[in-house]
Structures are given as C-alpha cells and as structure tokens.
Amino acid sequence: LRWSGAAATPGRRVWRATAGLVLLNLLLSNIWLARIDHLRLDLTQGRLYSISQPTLHFLKQLQEPLIIRGYFSAKTHPLLAPLVPQLQDLMKEYAVAGNGQVRIEIIDPAENPELEKEANERFGIKAMPFQVADRYQSTLVNSYFNILVQYGGEHQVLDFNDLIEVRTTANSAADILLRNPEYDITRAIKNVLYNYQMGGNLFDRIDQPVELIGYVSADKLLPDTLRAYKNSIREQLEAITSRSGGKFSARFIEPESRKGKVAAQIADEWGFRPMATALDQDKSFFFYLTLADERQVVQLPTGNFEATEFRIVLDAGLKRFADGFTRTVALVVPEVSEQMARFNMGGPTFNNLEEAITRDYSIRIEDLADGSVAPDADILVVVAPHRLNEQAVFAIDQFLMRGGSVIIASSPYTTELAEGELRLQDWDSGLQDWLSHQGLDIGESLVLDEQSSPFPAPVIRQTGGHKFRDVQMLDYPYFIDLRAEAGLSGKHPITSNLPQLTMAWASPVTVQRKNGQHLTTLISSSAQSWLSTSMNITPGSLGDDGVDEPRAEHKLGVMLQGRFNSYFKERPEPRHSPDSRAQPPAAVATSPLQHSPESARIILYASNDFMDDQILNAQVMASGTQYLGPLELLLNSLDWAQQDDELIKIRSRAHFNRTLPPMERQGQTVIEYLNYALALLWLGILGLVHWLRTKLRRRHYASRLGQ
C-alpha cells in the first residue's frame, strides 16, 4: 500500500525484480524436482503415505514384471470419486519403489471394451451398481473400483469391499476413506509372488487325488440359468481332468436320489438345504459344489453362478489341497446350532474370525474329540472351548509336545445378550487342569477397569415404581480399553503396532514359569483395575461395585515359550474310539510324547467373548465403523507364530483405528473451556493491538498537521 502511491525508485525496481526471479526459480525448481521421485517427506503419524519397509522387502524379490492395474470408472459414486486419485498416487509409489519391475496401468473400462471383456472373463472383475442422485434424477451407475495385481500367471483382485472403510455418525453423512490400501495391495503382491515362486502345474503340488463332488439336482428341477451353468462347468471339468495327470476327477450326485437319503446326509453334515428361486418358491433344488480328498472337504462358493468365474473359484479351492501355497490353521470353536445363534443364544459365534483367517490361511474347523489334530495343521487355535473331553485335551497336549504353537482364548465365563438382557454364564472349558499343569491359571473372576470403552448396553431405568430396559452408550468397565502406550506390550511384534484393543469380560491370568521357559506379557489392564465375582453385569445396576476393591494391574494375555511337560506323563492315555483316525494300527505301538522342544509355545488370551460376532457388531454401533482390533490381534499372533510377520507392521494402519488417547470427563471439560478462553484471549489481544495502532496512527497524523 505504501509503494502504490509513490513513484518507482531504483531500489524498489530491484526488489520487484528480485521477487520475480525468486518466484520464477521456484517454479523451474518444482518442474525439475518433479522427476526426482525419491525426494519426498512424509510427516504423518505412522508415515501413512509412504511405502513401508515390508512392502520394499517383497518388491525386492521380484524377478519378473509385476502389473498393478487399476480399473476405475470416470462416472462413479461421489463418495468413491475422491479416493481414486489417492489410489493412483499410491500405485505410483509402488512403481517408484519397484525400480522398473512394477508397471502401473490405470484403465477406464468404459473406454476400453476389449480390456473390459478381459477383466470380466479372465479375472472375474464385474462392474458394481451404485445409486447416484443429483438435482435432476436418481439412477444406478455401473462403476468399476478394482485393483488387479498380476505376477506371471498368478493374479489377485481387490474390490471396493477390500479397500474402503465406512464410518457412520448420527448427525452427519457416512464418512468413507481408504481403509489400509498399502496392506491390501502388499498382501496381494505377497500372495501372487509366493504362488508364482512355487511354479509349475498346480497339480504338481497336490499329493493326493482331489475329487469335485457336485450335489446338484436333475436338469428338470433346475432353473434355466443353472442348467446352462452346469453344462458349462461340465465342459471345463472334463478339460481339467484330462490335464491333471490323474489327480483330479469330478462327479455329480442328485441329492433327491435314494429316496432323499443323500439330501438328509448332506443336510446333517454340512447344512446343505434346498434352494428356491424368487419367482418360484415352491420349486426347490440343490446346487452345491465341494472338493474333497481323504483329509478334508472344501465347499466352493456358487453364489454368482457365472461360468466365466468358475475356473477362478476352482483354482482357489484346489490351492487348499496343495503344499506350500498357504499355511493351515486348525480352528476349534464351540458348536452352536444355527437356530440358537439366530437368537444370540447357545454360546459365542465366530463367523467374522473364520472369515478373517481364511483371507491369509487355509482354515480347517477341527474336531478334537477323536484325540488328535490334523497332521498338516501348522498352528492350533482354540477359541472359547466348552467342556472339552479328555481326548480333546490329549490332542492339544500332544500338538504342543510336537513343538507346535497353541493359541487359546478362554475364560470361566461367557455372556449372552438376548431380548435386551445381558447375562453372565459359567463356561466350563475343560482345559483348566491342563493349563494349570503348564503353569497358567485363569482366575474365576472378571477384570473391571476405569479405563474402559463405550458399549451399547441394556440399562435398567426405574420410573414411577416401574422398571424399564433401555439401550444407552456407556463407559462399561468390563470393556477394558487397551492402548499402545498402556496395556499393549510395545516390545513384542504381536501388539507393538496395534493402536487400540478392547478386551470384553476378561479374567486375570497368573503364571508360574518353569526353568527354561520365557514369559511375555502381551496384554495387561491398568493399575486402576479391580476384580469382581458378581454375576450381575448389567450396566445401570452395578451400583458401587468395585469402589472398595483393591486396585492393581492384571495380566490378560500372555505368551509362554520353552520346554513343557506332557499333562499325560503320569496319566494313562485316553482311549480312542474304534473309528478314530488317531487309532494306531494293531501292529504298531505308540506312546504319548512326554516333553516338548524349546520351540513350543502357548499364547493365552483370557476372554471367551472379545472376538465374538455379537461383541464386534456392538463395537460397530459404538464407533460407527467396523471394529477389527481383536481379529488383528489374532492374525498378528498367527503371523508371528509362523515366523511370517512382514505384514504385522502395516496391518493396523487404518485411518479410523487412530483413536484419541483416553481421558476423564473432567479433563475433557478443562480442555474445552481452555479452548474457549484462549480464543477469547486472542480476540482481546487483536482488539488491543488494533486500538493501539489506531491511536498511534491518529497521533502521527496529528503531529504532521501540527507541523
């Protein structure tokens, strides 16, 4: 403003020229530095926008070109559109880090019909219909939001369900962000890289013949679409059988045959029920495909009934029977009938857990009643065990004695939320004596902590002498809020990268180590926690429970590694049933192993319910987004136990997982009012400065007029 009213002077011309030259040099430097990809600085917490070391580790192993292809439609849902540039930038980071071995392609299938056809038929990528509304109309848009990772003859596809995370709040629209794209893409790279390194024909990695058994009704009972689908896959199966070298065969069985005995058998063993079309509910039929060998049976998904996707589904199923492709997890969960689970009764269910394990491992639902664990199982996971018999305990014991890793989630109690009422029930695991023999004791009480998480819990409200049951969001002391700074061990890979974890209805663990054993405390409550043996866990009726109880820190999750002694060393081996697979041949005498090698380990989490489907869904209601903390804890445990922990560091880097530190209500109030006070103080300072400047300006003008 001062320069505008005065004539240009040589000094001011120099300043203008200098400023212009500086701006011009900054522009040219920006253009020049744009080609230097490695010159960058990521200041975000956790370096969310930088390629991590695990990703670089996998990219260094590339021997062939890796293709990362993004299928993104120009016209898509408005909430997905801002995410496309973020994915494109991340994919470019992979190209830079790949040092010429990574090729990035961005495709709009609407502009490339040939590539769209290839995506549909070869990779099973389909457009997803999204509802889009503007000021003129509301319509459906078929849009692509997929990433293909291809290496050699191997490929993996990620869709928007794999890539995004949604958080909903009561007073605003849904918030959609990329969940953890680097982890998803790097995991896909790892899968295709390792599968390609196995090399050769898929059947070369299969030891025993595999048979596809289709439980499919006669053609006259099938809808026209399924009849055509059946004929198409028959042709594909014949071609695959001829190239399998005798390791693959296929046959179809009509469940309605033999007076319905087959239908009754598959309903009892696998829960295969008759299907019906929406147009003709009275006409039922069967269409189920399974793969089986002498050890396991795998059901193939048939939800889409797309002939072009059948080979993809079949190859994915066959890899479960091949060595070296995936690790096998033997999972033991309580049996809960479908009807009881529908009403949240009968015990905890773990469908989300099974789905999470299946993404990275070959999962096998194990029945320990025969006294043994599947011989090809790499790790044994026992979740909420219930009344395990002596043969089941023997199976766990001998698996540990062979140097295996056993992960157990168990507590003397479980909860049941039904009809708006929260109940605590005794839960006999059958493992108490075995765990105690190994030096691990789970207390018959529950841990409550002042550092707790919110929970949509049923609350008893009394009005006018009547009792009413409402659902309110409460800080629930049975939901222990564990953070990376306190509660989660920062020294162990299993928990060091978890930002937050909620342990629901956990019990205290005490450990008595033997010589040569190493103890690691993975999870512990705060110093302000206490114990309770009360069976009343309904919020609103807890009263002053715990006010006078002694406060102390309690172990909630531990790992014990070293040499263990068999529980059956001084006990007779339990007898096996005649049809048990563990029954040794008459000519061979066997005896239980009495000691384990140093590599054996037990990982114990003292809760039955923290991975329960119902509790995870309750956490969704509390946080507004999918809660994966307990599942990530178990997946980290699996990775570390299998010495495959490259992805642990980036598994928990989701945006919505970056929670704020816990704080008391009084502290929140102080910070809130402090913000108001600082804002008012700043406005006062600005007003004072303005008043002083105005006063000085008037004094200056007055002095000039006086002259």
XYZ file of C-alpha atoms in Angstrom:
707
model
C 0.000 0.000 0.000
C 2.878 2.338 0.735
C 4.509 1.575 -2.633
C 1.333 2.122 -4.631
C 1.225 5.860 -4.076
C 4.883 6.593 -4.714
C 6.906 6.740 -7.878
C 9.077 3.801 -8.792
C 12.567 4.136 -7.449
C 15.663 2.119 -8.410
C 15.609 0.346 -5.051
C 12.017 -0.721 -5.464
C 12.660 -1.893 -9.015
C 15.432 -4.119 -7.635
C 13.037 -5.554 -5.051
C 10.406 -6.297 -7.729
C 12.974 -7.950 -9.995
C 14.355 -9.997 -7.103
C 10.876 -11.213 -6.090
C 10.052 -12.106 -9.696
C 13.289 -14.028 -10.138
C 12.738 -15.937 -6.879
C 9.227 -16.976 -7.963
C 10.477 -17.991 -11.402
C 13.279 -20.078 -9.890
C 10.832 -21.774 -7.508
C 8.627 -22.672 -10.480
C 11.531 -24.072 -12.504
C 12.860 -25.962 -9.463
C 9.447 -27.529 -8.939
C 9.368 -28.722 -12.548
C 12.897 -30.108 -12.272
C 12.361 -31.798 -8.883
C 9.135 -33.485 -10.080
C 11.277 -36.072 -11.877
C 13.162 -36.974 -8.679
C 10.707 -39.421 -7.169
C 12.680 -40.262 -4.035
C 12.914 -36.661 -2.822
C 9.851 -36.527 -0.561
C 8.957 -36.087 3.105
C 6.002 -37.742 4.850
C 5.264 -36.088 8.196
C 2.084 -38.030 9.020
C 1.992 -40.230 12.120
C 2.925 -43.747 11.081
C 4.021 -42.496 7.607
C 0.622 -43.307 6.107
C 1.553 -42.010 2.649
C 4.914 -43.724 2.283
C 5.853 -47.199 1.158
C 6.801 -49.187 4.238
C 9.764 -51.488 4.732
C 7.697 -54.731 4.446
C 6.471 -53.598 1.019
C 10.017 -52.848 -0.104
C 11.039 -56.318 1.098
C 8.544 -58.004 -1.235
C 9.305 -55.692 -4.169
C 12.996 -56.573 -3.944
C 12.120 -60.234 -4.534
C 10.559 -59.546 -7.935
C 12.254 -61.338 -10.798
C 9.538 -60.706 -13.379
C 7.456 -57.597 -14.165
C 4.655 -57.017 -11.680
C 1.486 -55.420 -13.026
C -0.736 -53.309 -10.768
C -3.749 -52.306 -12.813
C -6.494 -50.030 -11.553
C -9.970 -50.362 -13.050
C -11.676 -47.057 -12.236
C -14.746 -45.669 -13.980
C -14.887 -41.959 -14.708
C -18.505 -41.888 -13.587
C -18.776 -43.425 -10.147
C -20.318 -42.813 -6.757
C -19.465 -39.296 -5.492
C -18.086 -40.705 -2.236
C -15.716 -43.031 -4.099
C -14.506 -40.481 -6.647
C -12.113 -38.649 -4.242
C -10.482 -41.959 -3.345
C -9.400 -42.759 -6.911
C -6.573 -40.152 -7.061
C -5.301 -41.383 -3.695
C -5.083 -44.943 -5.001
C -3.418 -43.777 -8.200
C -0.796 -41.864 -6.208
C -0.135 -44.913 -4.038
C 0.205 -47.140 -7.098
C 2.771 -44.700 -8.498
C 4.697 -45.045 -5.241
C 4.868 -48.798 -5.908
C 6.235 -48.098 -9.398
C 8.938 -45.854 -7.954
C 9.881 -48.346 -5.239
C 9.909 -51.215 -7.732
C 12.903 -49.833 -9.643
C 11.464 -50.702 -13.043
C 9.964 -54.076 -12.044
C 6.490 -52.662 -11.326
C 4.221 -51.487 -14.132
C 1.212 -49.341 -13.297
C -1.856 -49.187 -15.553
C -4.958 -47.061 -14.998
C -7.935 -48.105 -17.097
C -11.485 -46.849 -17.532
C -13.249 -49.999 -18.803
C -15.973 -47.928 -20.454
C -13.354 -46.586 -22.876
C -11.650 -49.965 -23.464
C -14.203 -52.670 -24.404
C -11.510 -55.290 -25.050
C -9.897 -54.734 -21.664
C -13.329 -54.774 -20.020
C -14.061 -58.122 -21.645
C -10.715 -59.469 -20.404
C -11.453 -58.174 -16.902
C -14.853 -59.895 -16.891
C -13.873 -63.234 -18.361
C -10.287 -63.750 -17.238
C -10.138 -62.005 -13.873
C -13.783 -62.114 -12.795
C -13.963 -58.331 -12.361
C -17.516 -57.024 -12.651
C -18.981 -53.535 -12.539
C -20.788 -52.720 -9.313
C -24.124 -50.852 -9.459
C -24.190 -47.709 -7.302
C -27.193 -45.493 -6.720
C -26.406 -41.890 -7.664
C -28.730 -38.931 -7.182
C -28.436 -35.327 -8.346
C -30.805 -32.391 -8.714
C -32.401 -33.897 -11.800
C -32.658 -37.644 -11.252
C -31.835 -40.688 -9.179
C -30.299 -43.557 -11.138
C -27.975 -46.551 -10.982
C -24.416 -46.276 -12.283
C -22.424 -49.417 -13.092
C -18.941 -48.495 -11.986
C -15.567 -50.185 -11.572
C -13.462 -49.718 -8.443
C -10.973 -52.586 -8.591
C -7.231 -53.203 -8.457
C -5.607 -56.159 -10.190
C -2.227 -57.435 -9.015
C -0.657 -59.805 -11.567
C 2.697 -61.571 -11.481
C 3.449 -64.180 -14.091
C 0.424 -66.444 -14.309
C -0.827 -65.520 -10.831
C -3.244 -62.709 -10.049
C -5.435 -61.343 -7.270
C -8.252 -58.822 -7.449
C -9.219 -56.226 -4.849
C -12.634 -54.565 -4.969
C -14.135 -51.693 -3.013
C -15.124 -54.011 -0.156
C -11.420 -54.760 0.354
C -10.234 -51.186 0.027
C -12.637 -48.839 1.792
C -13.773 -48.271 5.343
C -17.055 -46.630 6.288
C -17.862 -44.740 9.459
C -21.357 -43.516 10.224
C -22.391 -40.933 12.792
C -25.811 -39.862 13.946
C -25.699 -36.248 12.761
C -23.752 -36.422 9.514
C -23.420 -38.386 6.301
C -21.301 -41.512 6.093
C -17.564 -40.917 6.063
C -15.754 -43.114 3.529
C -11.968 -43.422 3.426
C -9.429 -45.891 2.139
C -9.014 -48.402 4.947
C -5.431 -49.588 4.566
C -4.630 -49.765 0.854
C -0.919 -50.462 1.222
C -1.609 -53.504 3.387
C -4.211 -54.856 0.943
C -2.037 -54.325 -2.134
C 1.124 -55.635 -0.453
C -0.725 -58.710 0.810
C -1.904 -59.351 -2.757
C 1.679 -58.933 -4.022
C 2.904 -61.393 -1.410
C 0.278 -63.963 -2.406
C 0.915 -63.798 -6.153
C 4.689 -63.682 -5.638
C 4.801 -66.761 -3.448
C 2.303 -68.646 -5.584
C 4.371 -67.919 -8.675
C 7.565 -68.979 -6.947
C 6.013 -72.365 -6.299
C 5.941 -72.661 -10.086
C 4.765 -75.425 -12.340
C 1.375 -77.030 -12.708
C -0.963 -76.652 -9.768
C -1.476 -80.408 -9.612
C 2.258 -80.940 -9.174
C 1.839 -79.562 -5.655
C -1.076 -81.884 -4.797
C -0.114 -85.189 -3.180
C -3.458 -86.974 -3.023
C -6.173 -87.106 -5.713
C -8.847 -84.460 -5.339
C -12.423 -85.044 -6.405
C -15.062 -82.454 -7.175
C -18.427 -83.697 -5.971
C -21.418 -81.711 -7.116
C -24.617 -82.192 -5.168
C -26.832 -80.978 -7.983
C -30.455 -81.768 -8.736
C -31.617 -83.244 -12.036
C -31.891 -80.901 -15.007
C -35.678 -80.909 -14.888
C -35.601 -79.390 -11.394
C -33.008 -76.691 -12.154
C -33.820 -73.198 -13.428
C -32.681 -72.446 -16.963
C -29.736 -70.334 -15.734
C -28.361 -73.066 -13.504
C -28.905 -75.716 -16.157
C -26.729 -73.717 -18.560
C -24.171 -73.103 -15.804
C -23.998 -76.824 -15.036
C -23.413 -77.739 -18.708
C -20.690 -75.083 -18.998
C -18.720 -76.228 -15.960
C -19.026 -79.871 -17.082
C -17.029 -78.990 -20.187
C -14.419 -77.163 -18.138
C -14.128 -80.053 -15.673
C -13.526 -82.546 -18.465
C -10.663 -80.427 -19.828
C -9.125 -80.006 -16.356
C -9.395 -83.726 -15.619
C -7.524 -84.625 -18.784
C -4.620 -82.328 -17.828
C -4.422 -83.267 -14.145
C -2.399 -86.455 -14.532
C -4.952 -88.493 -12.626
C -5.013 -86.154 -9.627
C -8.432 -84.670 -10.329
C -11.832 -86.082 -11.078
C -15.425 -84.874 -10.957
C -18.835 -86.387 -10.473
C -22.363 -85.146 -9.822
C -24.815 -86.653 -7.336
C -28.539 -85.974 -7.269
C -29.492 -85.379 -3.603
C -33.073 -86.441 -4.267
C -31.917 -89.921 -5.262
C -32.095 -92.945 -2.947
C -35.378 -91.630 -1.563
C -33.723 -88.458 -0.309
C -31.077 -90.171 1.824
C -28.304 -88.128 0.199
C -30.198 -84.895 0.875
C -30.616 -85.840 4.518
C -26.933 -86.757 4.813
C -25.566 -83.515 3.343
C -28.035 -81.505 5.425
C -26.793 -83.192 8.573
C -23.057 -83.000 7.769
C -22.724 -79.631 6.034
C -26.076 -77.892 6.388
C -26.871 -78.007 2.662
C -30.520 -77.007 2.375
C -32.754 -76.938 -0.723
C -32.633 -73.718 -2.749
C -35.508 -71.903 -4.419
C -35.764 -69.055 -6.918
C -37.513 -65.829 -6.037
C -40.006 -66.396 -8.852
C -40.930 -69.947 -7.918
C -40.676 -70.554 -4.184
C -42.476 -73.885 -4.393
C -39.897 -75.466 -6.719
C -36.792 -76.396 -4.735
C -33.477 -77.787 -5.938
C -29.862 -78.400 -4.838
C -26.702 -76.883 -6.310
C -23.608 -77.301 -4.131
C -20.030 -77.978 -5.230
C -17.371 -79.478 -2.953
C -13.743 -80.514 -3.286
C -12.606 -83.476 -1.226
C -9.654 -85.740 -0.611
C -9.009 -88.209 2.177
C -8.360 -85.470 4.749
C -10.739 -82.565 4.183
C -13.762 -81.258 2.336
C -13.957 -77.708 0.957
C -17.157 -76.138 -0.278
C -16.816 -73.964 -3.382
C -18.788 -70.703 -3.425
C -21.522 -70.730 -6.052
C -23.307 -67.502 -5.256
C -22.876 -65.782 -8.650
C -23.268 -68.831 -10.917
C -21.071 -67.168 -13.536
C -19.431 -69.671 -15.871
C -16.542 -67.258 -16.549
C -15.689 -67.190 -12.812
C -15.793 -70.941 -12.236
C -12.112 -71.561 -13.035
C -11.069 -68.818 -10.614
C -13.189 -70.366 -7.866
C -11.931 -73.882 -8.646
C -8.249 -72.882 -8.629
C -8.707 -71.106 -5.293
C -10.230 -74.276 -3.857
C -7.551 -76.570 -5.272
C -4.778 -74.489 -3.689
C -6.101 -75.529 -0.295
C -5.046 -79.069 -1.151
C -1.615 -78.074 -2.468
C 1.525 -77.844 -0.359
C 3.420 -74.606 0.036
C 0.736 -72.168 -1.012
C -0.879 -71.353 2.317
C -0.439 -72.267 5.945
C -3.107 -74.402 7.573
C -4.799 -73.235 10.761
C -6.738 -75.801 12.780
C -9.520 -73.832 14.436
C -11.585 -75.130 17.337
C -14.759 -73.162 18.148
C -17.833 -74.160 20.137
C -20.659 -75.763 18.228
C -23.732 -73.536 18.243
C -26.817 -74.528 16.309
C -27.961 -72.130 13.615
C -31.337 -71.710 15.274
C -29.805 -70.828 18.661
C -27.303 -68.437 17.078
C -30.159 -66.617 15.360
C -31.472 -65.606 18.798
C -27.979 -64.909 20.234
C -28.181 -67.974 22.447
C -26.188 -71.148 22.907
C -22.765 -69.551 23.207
C -20.438 -67.227 21.284
C -20.111 -67.459 17.492
C -17.032 -66.589 15.438
C -18.006 -66.211 11.774
C -16.030 -62.951 11.424
C -12.977 -64.674 12.871
C -13.226 -67.575 10.439
C -13.573 -65.163 7.514
C -10.538 -63.138 8.621
C -8.333 -66.226 8.980
C -9.447 -67.544 5.591
C -8.026 -64.480 3.823
C -4.428 -65.450 4.625
C -4.568 -69.073 5.728
C -6.152 -72.363 4.867
C -8.566 -72.904 7.722
C -9.764 -76.249 8.987
C -12.523 -76.496 11.554
C -11.070 -79.100 13.868
C -12.931 -81.654 15.965
C -10.660 -82.750 18.789
C -12.994 -85.439 20.077
C -11.022 -88.123 18.207
C -7.899 -87.326 20.207
C -5.712 -85.781 17.502
C -5.093 -82.674 15.430
C -4.889 -82.867 11.646
C -1.295 -83.818 10.760
C -0.927 -80.991 8.242
C -2.024 -78.279 10.684
C 0.673 -75.643 11.178
C -0.923 -73.996 14.196
C -3.799 -74.770 16.549
C -6.291 -72.079 17.611
C -8.785 -72.928 20.356
C -11.417 -70.235 20.913
C -13.959 -70.364 23.757
C -13.505 -74.110 24.375
C -16.508 -75.726 26.056
C -16.451 -78.953 28.019
C -13.570 -80.492 26.124
C -13.287 -84.169 26.913
C -10.084 -85.969 27.832
C -9.378 -86.964 24.228
C -9.610 -83.317 23.111
C -7.215 -82.277 25.867
C -4.893 -85.086 24.790
C -4.953 -83.793 21.208
C -3.970 -80.276 22.331
C -1.318 -81.664 24.658
C 0.356 -83.787 22.003
C 0.229 -81.000 19.425
C 2.157 -78.833 21.889
C 4.552 -81.686 22.639
C 5.420 -81.889 18.929
C 6.689 -78.300 19.143
C 3.546 -76.689 17.838
C 2.084 -73.303 18.709
C -1.246 -73.276 20.522
C -3.337 -70.098 20.734
C -6.127 -70.252 23.311
C -8.873 -67.730 24.104
C -10.662 -68.928 27.221
C -12.308 -67.738 30.430
C -14.534 -69.292 33.116
C -17.417 -67.064 31.968
C -19.254 -66.070 28.830
C -22.020 -63.571 28.200
C -25.332 -63.734 26.422
C -27.189 -60.692 25.132
C -30.730 -61.717 24.277
C -34.035 -59.875 24.420
C -32.320 -56.747 25.687
C -30.878 -58.500 28.733
C -27.219 -59.117 29.453
C -26.463 -62.370 31.262
C -23.235 -63.824 32.611
C -22.953 -67.612 32.459
C -20.458 -70.147 33.714
C -18.429 -71.632 30.872
C -16.524 -74.810 31.605
C -13.686 -75.089 29.109
C -12.365 -78.463 30.197
C -8.833 -77.029 29.931
C -8.413 -75.635 33.441
C -6.344 -78.540 34.800
C -4.214 -78.783 31.659
C -3.457 -75.047 31.671
C -2.657 -75.168 35.370
C -0.265 -78.051 34.727
C 1.518 -75.870 32.184
C 1.783 -73.006 34.697
C -1.172 -70.911 33.502
C -4.095 -70.235 35.846
C -7.175 -68.248 34.830
C -8.900 -66.669 37.813
C -12.594 -67.298 38.421
C -13.406 -63.603 38.314
C -13.635 -60.759 35.813
C -11.424 -57.697 35.497
C -13.017 -54.250 35.547
C -11.069 -51.150 34.631
C -11.675 -47.432 34.923
C -10.016 -47.154 31.505
C -12.952 -48.583 29.554
C -14.609 -48.376 26.137
C -18.209 -47.358 25.350
C -20.721 -50.133 24.879
C -24.372 -50.009 23.680
C -25.587 -51.832 26.751
C -29.045 -52.559 28.124
C -29.707 -50.319 31.129
C -32.440 -50.731 33.742
C -34.375 -47.479 34.274
C -36.774 -47.051 37.194
C -39.675 -44.607 36.830
C -42.777 -44.392 38.971
C -42.087 -47.664 40.681
C -41.700 -49.490 37.362
C -38.570 -50.873 35.712
C -37.779 -50.281 32.040
C -34.890 -51.566 29.949
C -33.201 -49.102 27.562
C -30.066 -49.229 25.419
C -27.529 -46.484 26.087
C -23.918 -45.787 25.186
C -21.962 -46.150 28.417
C -18.365 -46.424 29.516
C -18.545 -50.036 30.587
C -15.786 -51.179 32.994
C -15.970 -54.763 31.705
C -14.857 -53.438 28.278
C -11.192 -52.761 29.028
C -9.689 -50.102 26.757
C -6.082 -51.028 25.955
C -3.718 -48.654 24.171
C -0.254 -48.831 22.690
C 1.030 -46.568 25.474
C -0.527 -48.637 28.296
C -1.919 -52.136 28.270
C -0.437 -53.377 24.989
C 3.177 -54.508 25.022
C 5.254 -52.224 22.855
C 8.179 -54.636 22.825
C 6.541 -57.569 21.030
C 5.530 -57.592 17.344
C 2.100 -59.064 18.112
C 0.947 -55.959 19.979
C 3.508 -53.242 19.243
C 1.648 -51.999 16.152
C -1.898 -52.264 17.493
C -3.182 -48.740 18.250
C -6.091 -49.897 20.426
C -7.791 -53.068 21.635
C -10.957 -53.709 23.622
C -10.968 -56.802 25.832
C -14.503 -57.778 26.787
C -15.203 -59.660 30.008
C -11.626 -60.782 30.576
C -10.292 -62.768 33.518
C -6.937 -62.377 35.294
C -4.069 -64.713 34.429
C -1.347 -65.822 36.822
C 1.767 -67.581 35.539
C 4.190 -69.934 37.214
C 7.183 -70.345 34.945
C 9.333 -73.435 34.973
C 13.059 -73.449 34.342
C 13.942 -72.603 30.761
C 10.584 -71.039 29.946
C 10.238 -67.469 28.713
C 7.204 -65.362 29.678
C 5.950 -62.394 27.652
C 3.038 -60.308 28.895
C 1.180 -59.167 25.788
C -1.889 -57.554 27.361
C -2.500 -56.160 30.834
C -5.069 -53.927 32.494
C -4.239 -50.563 34.022
C -3.246 -50.030 37.640
C -6.800 -48.748 38.262
C -8.471 -52.103 37.606
C -10.127 -54.418 40.090
C -11.718 -57.886 40.223
C -15.338 -58.914 40.599
C -17.060 -62.264 41.080
C -20.574 -60.833 40.751
C -22.819 -62.449 38.153
C -24.664 -59.149 37.692
C -23.004 -57.386 34.757
C -25.930 -55.262 33.533
C -24.934 -51.573 33.303
C -27.069 -49.319 35.432
C -27.397 -51.937 38.152
C -23.717 -52.234 39.074
C -24.090 -49.643 41.833
C -20.890 -49.049 43.762
C -19.362 -52.353 42.732
C -15.589 -52.064 42.940
C -15.418 -48.854 44.949
C -13.729 -50.549 47.897
C -11.923 -53.252 45.898
C -8.105 -53.138 45.803
C -6.718 -51.722 42.565
C -3.895 -53.452 40.704
C -2.656 -54.363 37.249
C -3.696 -57.790 35.939
C -2.366 -59.910 33.089
C -4.980 -60.547 30.381
C -2.869 -62.055 27.606
C 0.455 -63.870 27.892
C 2.815 -65.997 25.848
C 4.804 -68.820 27.431
C 7.567 -70.408 25.386
C 10.024 -73.165 26.152
C 10.030 -76.769 27.268
C 6.733 -78.189 28.509
C 5.926 -81.498 30.172
C 3.005 -83.539 28.976
C -0.124 -83.486 31.120
C -0.411 -87.214 30.416
C 3.107 -88.034 31.528
C 1.808 -89.504 34.784
C -1.688 -90.253 33.495
C -2.978 -93.022 31.267
C -3.526 -92.145 27.639
C -7.256 -91.733 26.917
C -8.743 -94.485 24.845
C -9.636 -93.751 21.262
C -12.879 -94.776 19.697
C -12.619 -97.652 17.187
C -13.332 -95.347 14.234
C -10.923 -92.633 15.345
C -8.285 -91.519 12.863
C -5.835 -91.418 15.764
C -6.257 -95.135 16.416
C -2.860 -96.664 15.541
C -2.624 -99.898 13.581
C -2.570 -103.069 15.656
C 0.993 -103.853 14.572
C 2.344 -100.507 15.740
C 2.541 -99.498 19.374
C 2.705 -95.787 20.163
C 3.062 -93.810 23.363
C 2.408 -90.142 24.119
C 5.247 -87.674 23.846
C 6.331 -86.609 27.326
C 8.311 -83.434 26.612
C 8.196 -80.644 24.072
C 11.113 -78.988 22.284
C 12.141 -75.447 23.139
C 10.157 -74.079 20.197
C 6.772 -74.968 21.724
C 4.656 -72.026 22.840
C 1.265 -71.246 24.345
C -0.424 -67.907 23.684
C -3.334 -67.346 26.076
C -5.979 -64.612 25.937
C -8.271 -64.800 28.961
C -11.619 -63.999 27.355
C -14.230 -66.045 25.539
C -16.089 -63.118 24.025
C -13.710 -60.413 22.804
C -13.741 -61.916 19.266
C -17.412 -62.925 19.373
C -19.528 -61.774 16.403
C -22.068 -60.129 18.659
C -19.441 -58.116 20.524
C -17.753 -56.982 17.310
C -21.137 -55.827 15.999
C -21.733 -53.947 19.243
C -18.397 -52.185 18.735
C -19.561 -51.141 15.259
C -22.563 -49.454 16.879
C -20.283 -47.742 19.389
C -17.629 -46.482 16.956
C -19.669 -46.133 13.767
C -17.233 -48.257 11.777
C -16.100 -51.849 11.514
C -14.012 -52.826 14.519
C -11.158 -55.211 13.741
C -8.860 -54.862 16.753
C -9.404 -58.366 18.242
C -9.167 -60.015 14.818
C -5.950 -58.145 14.044
C -4.542 -59.321 17.381
C -5.176 -62.945 16.472
C -3.865 -62.547 12.913
C -0.711 -60.951 14.306
C -0.382 -63.925 16.650
C -0.701 -66.341 13.728
C 1.821 -64.470 11.602
C 4.361 -64.226 14.383
C 3.953 -67.874 15.406
C 4.578 -68.909 11.788
C 7.592 -66.576 11.503
C 5.742 -64.715 8.773
C 5.495 -61.314 10.380
C 6.343 -58.997 7.473
C 2.826 -57.556 7.279
C 2.271 -57.116 11.025
C 3.749 -53.604 10.945
C 1.173 -52.293 8.467
C -1.907 -54.415 9.232
C -3.343 -51.902 11.731
C -2.694 -48.661 9.829
C -6.375 -47.963 9.042
C -7.435 -44.318 9.349
C -10.335 -44.906 11.728
C -8.132 -47.029 14.014
C -6.102 -43.988 15.037
C -8.067 -43.349 18.219
C -7.593 -40.446 20.601
C -5.984 -41.135 23.984
C -8.421 -41.941 26.804
C -9.390 -39.010 29.016
C -11.648 -38.463 32.004
C -14.730 -36.262 31.633
C -13.212 -33.626 33.918
C -10.116 -33.429 31.720
C -12.269 -33.093 28.596
C -14.190 -30.218 30.228
C -10.978 -28.417 31.198
C -9.614 -28.629 27.646
C -12.949 -27.483 26.189
C -13.174 -24.372 28.358
C -9.459 -23.704 27.892
C -10.065 -23.543 24.138
C -12.849 -21.033 24.672
C -10.631 -18.961 26.991
C -7.687 -18.971 24.565
C -9.956 -17.905 21.702
C -11.367 -15.011 23.742
C -7.868 -14.038 24.883
C -6.626 -13.987 21.302
C -9.565 -11.822 20.223
C -8.793 -9.475 23.117
C -5.138 -9.242 22.059
C -6.149 -8.488 18.476
C -8.564 -5.818 19.666
C -5.883 -4.253 21.863
C -3.348 -4.237 19.006
C -5.904 -2.649 16.685
C -6.715 0.033 19.284
C -3.040 0.819 19.870
C -2.308 1.034 16.122
C -5.278 3.320 15.599
C -4.161 5.552 18.473
C -0.597 5.737 17.157
C -1.824 6.490 13.645
C -4.016 9.341 14.885
C -1.138 10.741 16.924
C 1.101 10.561 13.846
C -1.422 12.404 11.647
C -1.980 14.980 14.391
C 1.738 15.679 14.633
C 2.025 16.108 10.863
C -0.909 18.509 10.807
C 0.689 20.446 13.652
C 3.828 20.915 11.607
